[in-house]
PDB file of C-alpha atoms and ligand atoms in Angstrom:
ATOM      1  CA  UNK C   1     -21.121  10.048  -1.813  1.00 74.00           C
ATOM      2  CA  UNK C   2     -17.499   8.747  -2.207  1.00 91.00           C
ATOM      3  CA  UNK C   3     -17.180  10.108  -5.174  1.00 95.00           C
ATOM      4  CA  UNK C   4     -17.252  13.447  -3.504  1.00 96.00           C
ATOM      5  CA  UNK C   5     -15.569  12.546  -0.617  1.00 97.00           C
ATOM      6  CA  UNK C   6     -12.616  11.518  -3.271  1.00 97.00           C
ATOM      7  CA  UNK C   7     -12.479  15.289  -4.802  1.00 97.00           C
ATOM      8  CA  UNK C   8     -12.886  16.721  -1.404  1.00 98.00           C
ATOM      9  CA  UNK C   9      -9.847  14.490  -0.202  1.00 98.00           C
ATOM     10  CA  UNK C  10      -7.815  15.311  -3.028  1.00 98.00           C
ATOM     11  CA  UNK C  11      -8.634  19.238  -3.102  1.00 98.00           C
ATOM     12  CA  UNK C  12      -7.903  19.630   0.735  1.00 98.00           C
ATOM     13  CA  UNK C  13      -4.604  17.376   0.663  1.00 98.00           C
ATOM     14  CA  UNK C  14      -3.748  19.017  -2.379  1.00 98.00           C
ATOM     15  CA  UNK C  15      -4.065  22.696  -0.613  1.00 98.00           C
ATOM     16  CA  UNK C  16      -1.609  21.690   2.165  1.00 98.00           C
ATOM     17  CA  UNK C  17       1.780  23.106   1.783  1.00 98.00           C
ATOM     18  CA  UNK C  18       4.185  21.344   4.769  1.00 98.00           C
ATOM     19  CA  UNK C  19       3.660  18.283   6.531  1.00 98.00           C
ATOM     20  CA  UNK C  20       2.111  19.976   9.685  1.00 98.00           C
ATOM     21  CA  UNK C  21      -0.748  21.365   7.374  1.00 98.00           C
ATOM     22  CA  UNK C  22      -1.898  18.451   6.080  1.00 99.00           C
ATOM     23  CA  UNK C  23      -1.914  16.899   9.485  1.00 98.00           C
ATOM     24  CA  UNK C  24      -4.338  19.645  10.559  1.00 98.00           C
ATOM     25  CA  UNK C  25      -6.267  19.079   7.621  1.00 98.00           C
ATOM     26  CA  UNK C  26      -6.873  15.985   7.953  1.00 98.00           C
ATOM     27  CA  UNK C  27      -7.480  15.918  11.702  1.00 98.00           C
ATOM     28  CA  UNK C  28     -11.054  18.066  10.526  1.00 97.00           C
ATOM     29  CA  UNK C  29     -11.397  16.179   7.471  1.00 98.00           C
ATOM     30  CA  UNK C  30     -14.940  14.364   7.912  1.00 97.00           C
ATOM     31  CA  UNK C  31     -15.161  12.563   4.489  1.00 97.00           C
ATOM     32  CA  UNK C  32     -13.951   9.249   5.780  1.00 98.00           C
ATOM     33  CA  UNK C  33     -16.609   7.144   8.128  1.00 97.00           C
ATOM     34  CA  UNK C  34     -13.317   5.333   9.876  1.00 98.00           C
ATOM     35  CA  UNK C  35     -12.266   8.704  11.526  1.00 98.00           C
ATOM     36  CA  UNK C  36     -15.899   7.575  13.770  1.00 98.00           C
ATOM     37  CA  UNK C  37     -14.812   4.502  15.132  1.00 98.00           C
ATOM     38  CA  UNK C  38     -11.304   5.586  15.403  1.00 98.00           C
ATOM     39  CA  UNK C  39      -9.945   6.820  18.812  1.00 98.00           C
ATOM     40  CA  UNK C  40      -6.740   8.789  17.061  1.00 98.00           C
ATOM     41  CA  UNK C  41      -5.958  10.285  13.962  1.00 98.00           C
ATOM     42  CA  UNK C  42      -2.194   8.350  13.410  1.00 99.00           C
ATOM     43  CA  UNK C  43      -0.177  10.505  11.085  1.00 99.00           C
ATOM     44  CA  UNK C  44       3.242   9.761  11.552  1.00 99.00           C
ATOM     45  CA  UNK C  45       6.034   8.807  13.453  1.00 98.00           C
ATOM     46  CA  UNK C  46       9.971   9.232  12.979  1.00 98.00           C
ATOM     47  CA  UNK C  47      12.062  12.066  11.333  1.00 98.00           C
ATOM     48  CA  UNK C  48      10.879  13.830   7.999  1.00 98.00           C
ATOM     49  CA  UNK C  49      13.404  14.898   7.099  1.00 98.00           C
ATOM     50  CA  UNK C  50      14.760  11.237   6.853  1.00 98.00           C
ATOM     51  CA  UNK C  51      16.064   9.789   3.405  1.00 98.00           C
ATOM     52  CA  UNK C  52      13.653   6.477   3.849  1.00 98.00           C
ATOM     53  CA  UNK C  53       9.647   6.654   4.247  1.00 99.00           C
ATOM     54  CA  UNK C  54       7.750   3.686   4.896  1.00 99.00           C
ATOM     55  CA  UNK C  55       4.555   3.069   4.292  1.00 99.00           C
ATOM     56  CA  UNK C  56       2.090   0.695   6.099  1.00 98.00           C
ATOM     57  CA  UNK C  57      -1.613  -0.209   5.932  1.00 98.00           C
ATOM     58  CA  UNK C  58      -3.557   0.895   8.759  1.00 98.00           C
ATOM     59  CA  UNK C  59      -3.215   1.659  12.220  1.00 98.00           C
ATOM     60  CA  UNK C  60      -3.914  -1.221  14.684  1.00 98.00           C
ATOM     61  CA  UNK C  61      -5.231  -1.072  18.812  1.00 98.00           C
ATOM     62  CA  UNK C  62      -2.120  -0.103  19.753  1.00 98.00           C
ATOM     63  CA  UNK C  63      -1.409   2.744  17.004  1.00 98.00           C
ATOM     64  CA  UNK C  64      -4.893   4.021  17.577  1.00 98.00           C
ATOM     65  CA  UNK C  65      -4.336   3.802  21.354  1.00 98.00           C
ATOM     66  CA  UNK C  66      -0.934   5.947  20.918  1.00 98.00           C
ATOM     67  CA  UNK C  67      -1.591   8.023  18.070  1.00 98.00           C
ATOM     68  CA  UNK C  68       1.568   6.840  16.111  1.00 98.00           C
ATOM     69  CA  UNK C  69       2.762   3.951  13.729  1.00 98.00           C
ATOM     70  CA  UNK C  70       3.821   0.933  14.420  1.00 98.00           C
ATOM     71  CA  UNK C  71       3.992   0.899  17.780  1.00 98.00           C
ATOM     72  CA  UNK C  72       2.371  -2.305  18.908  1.00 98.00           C
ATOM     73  CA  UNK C  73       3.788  -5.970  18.048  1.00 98.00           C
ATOM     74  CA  UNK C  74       4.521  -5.151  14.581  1.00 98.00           C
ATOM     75  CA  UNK C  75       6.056  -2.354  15.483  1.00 98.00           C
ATOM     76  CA  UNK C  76       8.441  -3.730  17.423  1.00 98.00           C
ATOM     77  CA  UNK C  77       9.799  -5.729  15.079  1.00 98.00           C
ATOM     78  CA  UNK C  78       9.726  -3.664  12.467  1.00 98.00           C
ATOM     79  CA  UNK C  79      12.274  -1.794  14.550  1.00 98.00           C
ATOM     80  CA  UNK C  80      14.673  -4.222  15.159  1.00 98.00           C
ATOM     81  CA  UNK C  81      14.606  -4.782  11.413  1.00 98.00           C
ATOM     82  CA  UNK C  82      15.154  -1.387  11.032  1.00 98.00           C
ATOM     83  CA  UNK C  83      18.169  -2.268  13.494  1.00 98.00           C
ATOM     84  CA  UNK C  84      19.403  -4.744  11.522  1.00 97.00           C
ATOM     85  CA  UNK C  85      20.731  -2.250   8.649  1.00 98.00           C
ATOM     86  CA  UNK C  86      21.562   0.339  11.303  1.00 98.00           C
ATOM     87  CA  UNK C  87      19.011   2.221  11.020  1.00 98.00           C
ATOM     88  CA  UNK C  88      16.182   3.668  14.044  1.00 98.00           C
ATOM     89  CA  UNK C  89      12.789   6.587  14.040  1.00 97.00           C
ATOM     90  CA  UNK C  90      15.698   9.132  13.780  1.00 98.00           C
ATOM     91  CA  UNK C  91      16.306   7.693  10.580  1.00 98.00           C
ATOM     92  CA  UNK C  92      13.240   6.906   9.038  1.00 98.00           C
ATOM     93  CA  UNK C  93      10.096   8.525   7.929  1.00 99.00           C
ATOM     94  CA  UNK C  94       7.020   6.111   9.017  1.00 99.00           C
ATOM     95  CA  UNK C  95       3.124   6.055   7.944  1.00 99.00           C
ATOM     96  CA  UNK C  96       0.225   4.523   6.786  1.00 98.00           C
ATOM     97  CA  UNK C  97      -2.102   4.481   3.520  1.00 98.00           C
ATOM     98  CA  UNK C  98      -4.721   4.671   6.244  1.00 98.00           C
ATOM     99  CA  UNK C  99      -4.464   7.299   9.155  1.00 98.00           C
ATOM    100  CA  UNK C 100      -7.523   5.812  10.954  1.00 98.00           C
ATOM    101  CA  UNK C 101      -8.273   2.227  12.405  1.00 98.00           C
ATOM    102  CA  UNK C 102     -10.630   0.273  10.617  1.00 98.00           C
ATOM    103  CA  UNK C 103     -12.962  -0.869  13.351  1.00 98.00           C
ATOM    104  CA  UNK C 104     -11.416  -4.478  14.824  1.00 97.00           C
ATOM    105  CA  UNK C 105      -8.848  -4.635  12.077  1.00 96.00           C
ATOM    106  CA  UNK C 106     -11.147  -5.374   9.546  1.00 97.00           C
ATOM    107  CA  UNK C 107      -9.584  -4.964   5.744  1.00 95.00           C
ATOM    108  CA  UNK C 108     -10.465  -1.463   4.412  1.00 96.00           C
ATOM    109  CA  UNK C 109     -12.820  -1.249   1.661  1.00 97.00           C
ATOM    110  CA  UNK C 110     -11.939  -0.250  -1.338  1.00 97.00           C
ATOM    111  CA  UNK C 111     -13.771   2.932  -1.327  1.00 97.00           C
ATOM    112  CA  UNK C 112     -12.054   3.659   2.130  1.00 98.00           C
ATOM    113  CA  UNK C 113      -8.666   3.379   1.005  1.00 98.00           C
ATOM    114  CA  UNK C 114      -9.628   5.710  -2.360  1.00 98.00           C
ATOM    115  CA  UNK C 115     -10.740   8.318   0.035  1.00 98.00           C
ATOM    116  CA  UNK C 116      -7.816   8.740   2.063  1.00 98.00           C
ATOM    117  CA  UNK C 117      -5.038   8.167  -0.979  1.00 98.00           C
ATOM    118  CA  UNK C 118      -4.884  11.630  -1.772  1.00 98.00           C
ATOM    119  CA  UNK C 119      -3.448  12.537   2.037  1.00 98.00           C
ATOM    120  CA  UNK C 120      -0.749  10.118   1.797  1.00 99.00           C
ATOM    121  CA  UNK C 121       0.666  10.992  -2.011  1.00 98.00           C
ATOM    122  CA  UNK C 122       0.279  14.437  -0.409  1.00 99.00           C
ATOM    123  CA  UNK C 123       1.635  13.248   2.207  1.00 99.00           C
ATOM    124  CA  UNK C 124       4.892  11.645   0.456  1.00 99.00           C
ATOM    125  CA  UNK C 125       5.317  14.825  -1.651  1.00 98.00           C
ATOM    126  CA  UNK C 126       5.881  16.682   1.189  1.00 99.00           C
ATOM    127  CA  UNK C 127       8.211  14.345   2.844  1.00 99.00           C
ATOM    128  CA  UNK C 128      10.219  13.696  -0.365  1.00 98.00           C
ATOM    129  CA  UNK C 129      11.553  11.247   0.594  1.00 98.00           C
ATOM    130  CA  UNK C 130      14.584   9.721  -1.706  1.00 98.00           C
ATOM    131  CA  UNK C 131      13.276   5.957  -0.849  1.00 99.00           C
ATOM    132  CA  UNK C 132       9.836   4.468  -0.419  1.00 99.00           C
ATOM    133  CA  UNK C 133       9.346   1.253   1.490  1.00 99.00           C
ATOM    134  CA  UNK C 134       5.829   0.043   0.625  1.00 99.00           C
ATOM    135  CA  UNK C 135       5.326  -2.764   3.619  1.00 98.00           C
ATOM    136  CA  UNK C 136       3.173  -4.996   3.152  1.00 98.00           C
ATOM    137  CA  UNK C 137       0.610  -6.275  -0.129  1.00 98.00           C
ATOM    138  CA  UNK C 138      -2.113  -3.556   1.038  1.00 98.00           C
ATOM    139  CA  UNK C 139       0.478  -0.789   0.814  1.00 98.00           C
ATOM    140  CA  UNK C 140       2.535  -2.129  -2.215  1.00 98.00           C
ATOM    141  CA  UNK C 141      -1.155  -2.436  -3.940  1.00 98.00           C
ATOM    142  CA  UNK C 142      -2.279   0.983  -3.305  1.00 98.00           C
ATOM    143  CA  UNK C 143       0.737   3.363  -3.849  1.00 98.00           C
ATOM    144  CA  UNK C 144       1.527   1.150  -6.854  1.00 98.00           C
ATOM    145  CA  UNK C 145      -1.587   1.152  -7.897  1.00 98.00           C
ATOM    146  CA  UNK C 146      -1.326  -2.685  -8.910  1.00 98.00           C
ATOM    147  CA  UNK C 147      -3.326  -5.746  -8.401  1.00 98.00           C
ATOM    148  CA  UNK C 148      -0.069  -8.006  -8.453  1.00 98.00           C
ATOM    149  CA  UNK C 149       0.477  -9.990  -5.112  1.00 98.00           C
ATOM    150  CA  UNK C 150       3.542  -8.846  -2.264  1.00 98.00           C
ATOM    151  CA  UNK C 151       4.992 -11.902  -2.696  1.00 98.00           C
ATOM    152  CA  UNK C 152       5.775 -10.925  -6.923  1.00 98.00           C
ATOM    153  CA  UNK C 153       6.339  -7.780  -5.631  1.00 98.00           C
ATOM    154  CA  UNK C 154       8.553  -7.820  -2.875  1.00 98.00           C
ATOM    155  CA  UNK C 155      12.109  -7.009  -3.146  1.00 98.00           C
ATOM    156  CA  UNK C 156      11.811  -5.816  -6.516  1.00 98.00           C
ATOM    157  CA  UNK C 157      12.410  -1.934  -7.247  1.00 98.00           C
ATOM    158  CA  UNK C 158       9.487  -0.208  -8.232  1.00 98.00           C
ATOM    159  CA  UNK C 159       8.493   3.319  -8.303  1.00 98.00           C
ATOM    160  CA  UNK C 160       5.632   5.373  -6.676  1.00 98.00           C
ATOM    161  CA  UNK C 161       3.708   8.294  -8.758  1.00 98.00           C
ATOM    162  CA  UNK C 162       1.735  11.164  -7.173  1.00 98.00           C
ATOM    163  CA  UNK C 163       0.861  14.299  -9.435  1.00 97.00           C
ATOM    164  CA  UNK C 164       3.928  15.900  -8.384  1.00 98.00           C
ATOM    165  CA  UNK C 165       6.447  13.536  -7.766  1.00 98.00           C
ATOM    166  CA  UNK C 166       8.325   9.677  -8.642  1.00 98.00           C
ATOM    167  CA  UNK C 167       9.731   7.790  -5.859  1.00 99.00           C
ATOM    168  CA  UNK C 168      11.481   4.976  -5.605  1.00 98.00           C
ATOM    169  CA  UNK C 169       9.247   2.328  -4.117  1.00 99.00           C
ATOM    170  CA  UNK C 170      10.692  -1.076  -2.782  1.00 99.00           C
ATOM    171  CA  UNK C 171       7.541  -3.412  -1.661  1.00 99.00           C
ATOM    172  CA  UNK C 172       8.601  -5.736   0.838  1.00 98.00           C
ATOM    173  CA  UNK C 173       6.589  -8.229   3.567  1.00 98.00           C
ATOM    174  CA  UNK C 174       4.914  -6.782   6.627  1.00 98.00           C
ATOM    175  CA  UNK C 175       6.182  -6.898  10.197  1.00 98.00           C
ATOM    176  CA  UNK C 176       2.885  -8.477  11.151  1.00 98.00           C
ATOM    177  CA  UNK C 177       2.642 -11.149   8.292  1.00 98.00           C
ATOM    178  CA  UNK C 178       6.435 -12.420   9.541  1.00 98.00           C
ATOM    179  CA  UNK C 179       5.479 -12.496  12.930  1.00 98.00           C
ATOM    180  CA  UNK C 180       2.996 -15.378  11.384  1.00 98.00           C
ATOM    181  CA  UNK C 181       5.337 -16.603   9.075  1.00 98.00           C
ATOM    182  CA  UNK C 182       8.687 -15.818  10.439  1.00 98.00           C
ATOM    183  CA  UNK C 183      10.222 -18.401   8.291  1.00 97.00           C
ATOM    184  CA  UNK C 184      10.002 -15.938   5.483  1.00 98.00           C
ATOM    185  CA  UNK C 185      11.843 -13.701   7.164  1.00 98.00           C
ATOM    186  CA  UNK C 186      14.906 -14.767   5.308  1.00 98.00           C
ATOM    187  CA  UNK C 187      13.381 -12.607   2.427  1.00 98.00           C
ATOM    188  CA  UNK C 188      12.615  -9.769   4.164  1.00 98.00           C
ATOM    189  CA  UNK C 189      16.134  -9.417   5.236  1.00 98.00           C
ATOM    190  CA  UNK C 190      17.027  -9.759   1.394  1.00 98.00           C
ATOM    191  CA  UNK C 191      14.549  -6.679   0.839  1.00 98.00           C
ATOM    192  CA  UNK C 192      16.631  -4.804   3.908  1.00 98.00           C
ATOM    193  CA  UNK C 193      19.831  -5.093   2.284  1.00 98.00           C
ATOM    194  CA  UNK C 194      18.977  -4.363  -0.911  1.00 98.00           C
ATOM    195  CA  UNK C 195      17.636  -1.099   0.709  1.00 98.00           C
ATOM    196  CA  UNK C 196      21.132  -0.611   2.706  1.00 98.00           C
ATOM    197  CA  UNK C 197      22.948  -0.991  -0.468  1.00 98.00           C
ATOM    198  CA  UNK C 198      20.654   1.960  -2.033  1.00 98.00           C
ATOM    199  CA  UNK C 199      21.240   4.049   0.813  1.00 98.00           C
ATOM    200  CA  UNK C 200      25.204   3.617   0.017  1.00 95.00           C
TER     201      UNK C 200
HETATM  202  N1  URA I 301       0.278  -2.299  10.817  1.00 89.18           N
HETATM  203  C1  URA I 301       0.337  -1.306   9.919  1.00 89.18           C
HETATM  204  O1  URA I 301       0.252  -1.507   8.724  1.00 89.18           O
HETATM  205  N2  URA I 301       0.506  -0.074  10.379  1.00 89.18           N
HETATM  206  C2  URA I 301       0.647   0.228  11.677  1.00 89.18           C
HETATM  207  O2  URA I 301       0.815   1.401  12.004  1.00 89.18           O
HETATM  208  C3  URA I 301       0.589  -0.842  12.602  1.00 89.18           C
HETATM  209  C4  URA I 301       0.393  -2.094  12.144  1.00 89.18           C
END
């Protein structure tokens, strides 16, 4: 029944009026088989209130072990990128399309990923954030609803459209994809600066 887990998700995530709400929503919400292999719901990490929000996949071991974003490999270089234009958690907003692990890491399906989009537009109205950073293909797909590859994407501005709200969106490669391929990051530290400028 994902059809019905869909309209329950976006009902529920809909009815939540701050931040914290929806986080205790969706720590009962049962429409989403992940939650059951999952060891930790992983909401969020960082301030906010912040101007930037970034937006990841999924959570891996180490997020599910901790409860939070980014915390493992990825996560540590996505903070000294974050470094790089002066920025740190106190300055940033930080979560995932998915708030659950997918069991070993495996790619969400697509019926996964429908079920839990309605938290995390909810979940970016909230925040309002005045910039999106969409890391990573999976992300940039999903909140821009497009089938277009990160590497068309990336760097580009874009925006990001819930029911309520337009957002800025910048797409640009994942932490964990440079750690493979850290020969591109030459263009994520394009994407960083573009988003420095924007921040004035
Ligand atoms: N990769 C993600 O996309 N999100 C995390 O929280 C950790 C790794």
């Amino acid at each position: 029944p994902d059809a019905a887990a869909i309209d329950q998700a976006r009902e529920l995530a809909g009815s939540a009026g701050t931040i914290e709400e929806l986080r205790e929503i969706l720590s009962t919400f049962e429409g989403c088989n992940l939650k059951r292999t999952a060891k930790s719901l992983v909401f969020a990490d960082g301030n906010p209130e912040a101007r930037v929000m970034l937006v990841g996949e999924a959570p891996g071991r180490d997020e599910d072990l901790q409860g939070l974003p980014f915390v493992g490999r990825s996560g540590q270089l996505l903070d000294r990128m974050l470094a790089a234009i002066g920025l740190d958690r106190t300055g940033v907003y930080i979560s995932n399309v998915l708030p659950w692990r997918p069991p070993g890491n495996r790619t969400p399906t697509p019926q996964e990923t429908e079920i839990c989009r309605p938290f995390i537009e909810r979940h970016v109205e909230l925040a309002k954030p005045e910039f999106l950073v969409l890391l990573g293909g999976s992300s940039a797909k999903t909140m821009l609803k497009t089938s277009d590859g990160i590497m068309k994407l990336r760097g580009r501005w874009n925006s990001v459209t819930t029911q309520q709200i337009t957002v800025p969106a910048l797409p640009t490669l994942h932490p964990a994809y440079l750690l493979r391929q850290p020969a591109h990051k030459a263009l994520a530290w394009r994407d960083l600066l573009n988003l420095k400028q924007r921040l004035g």
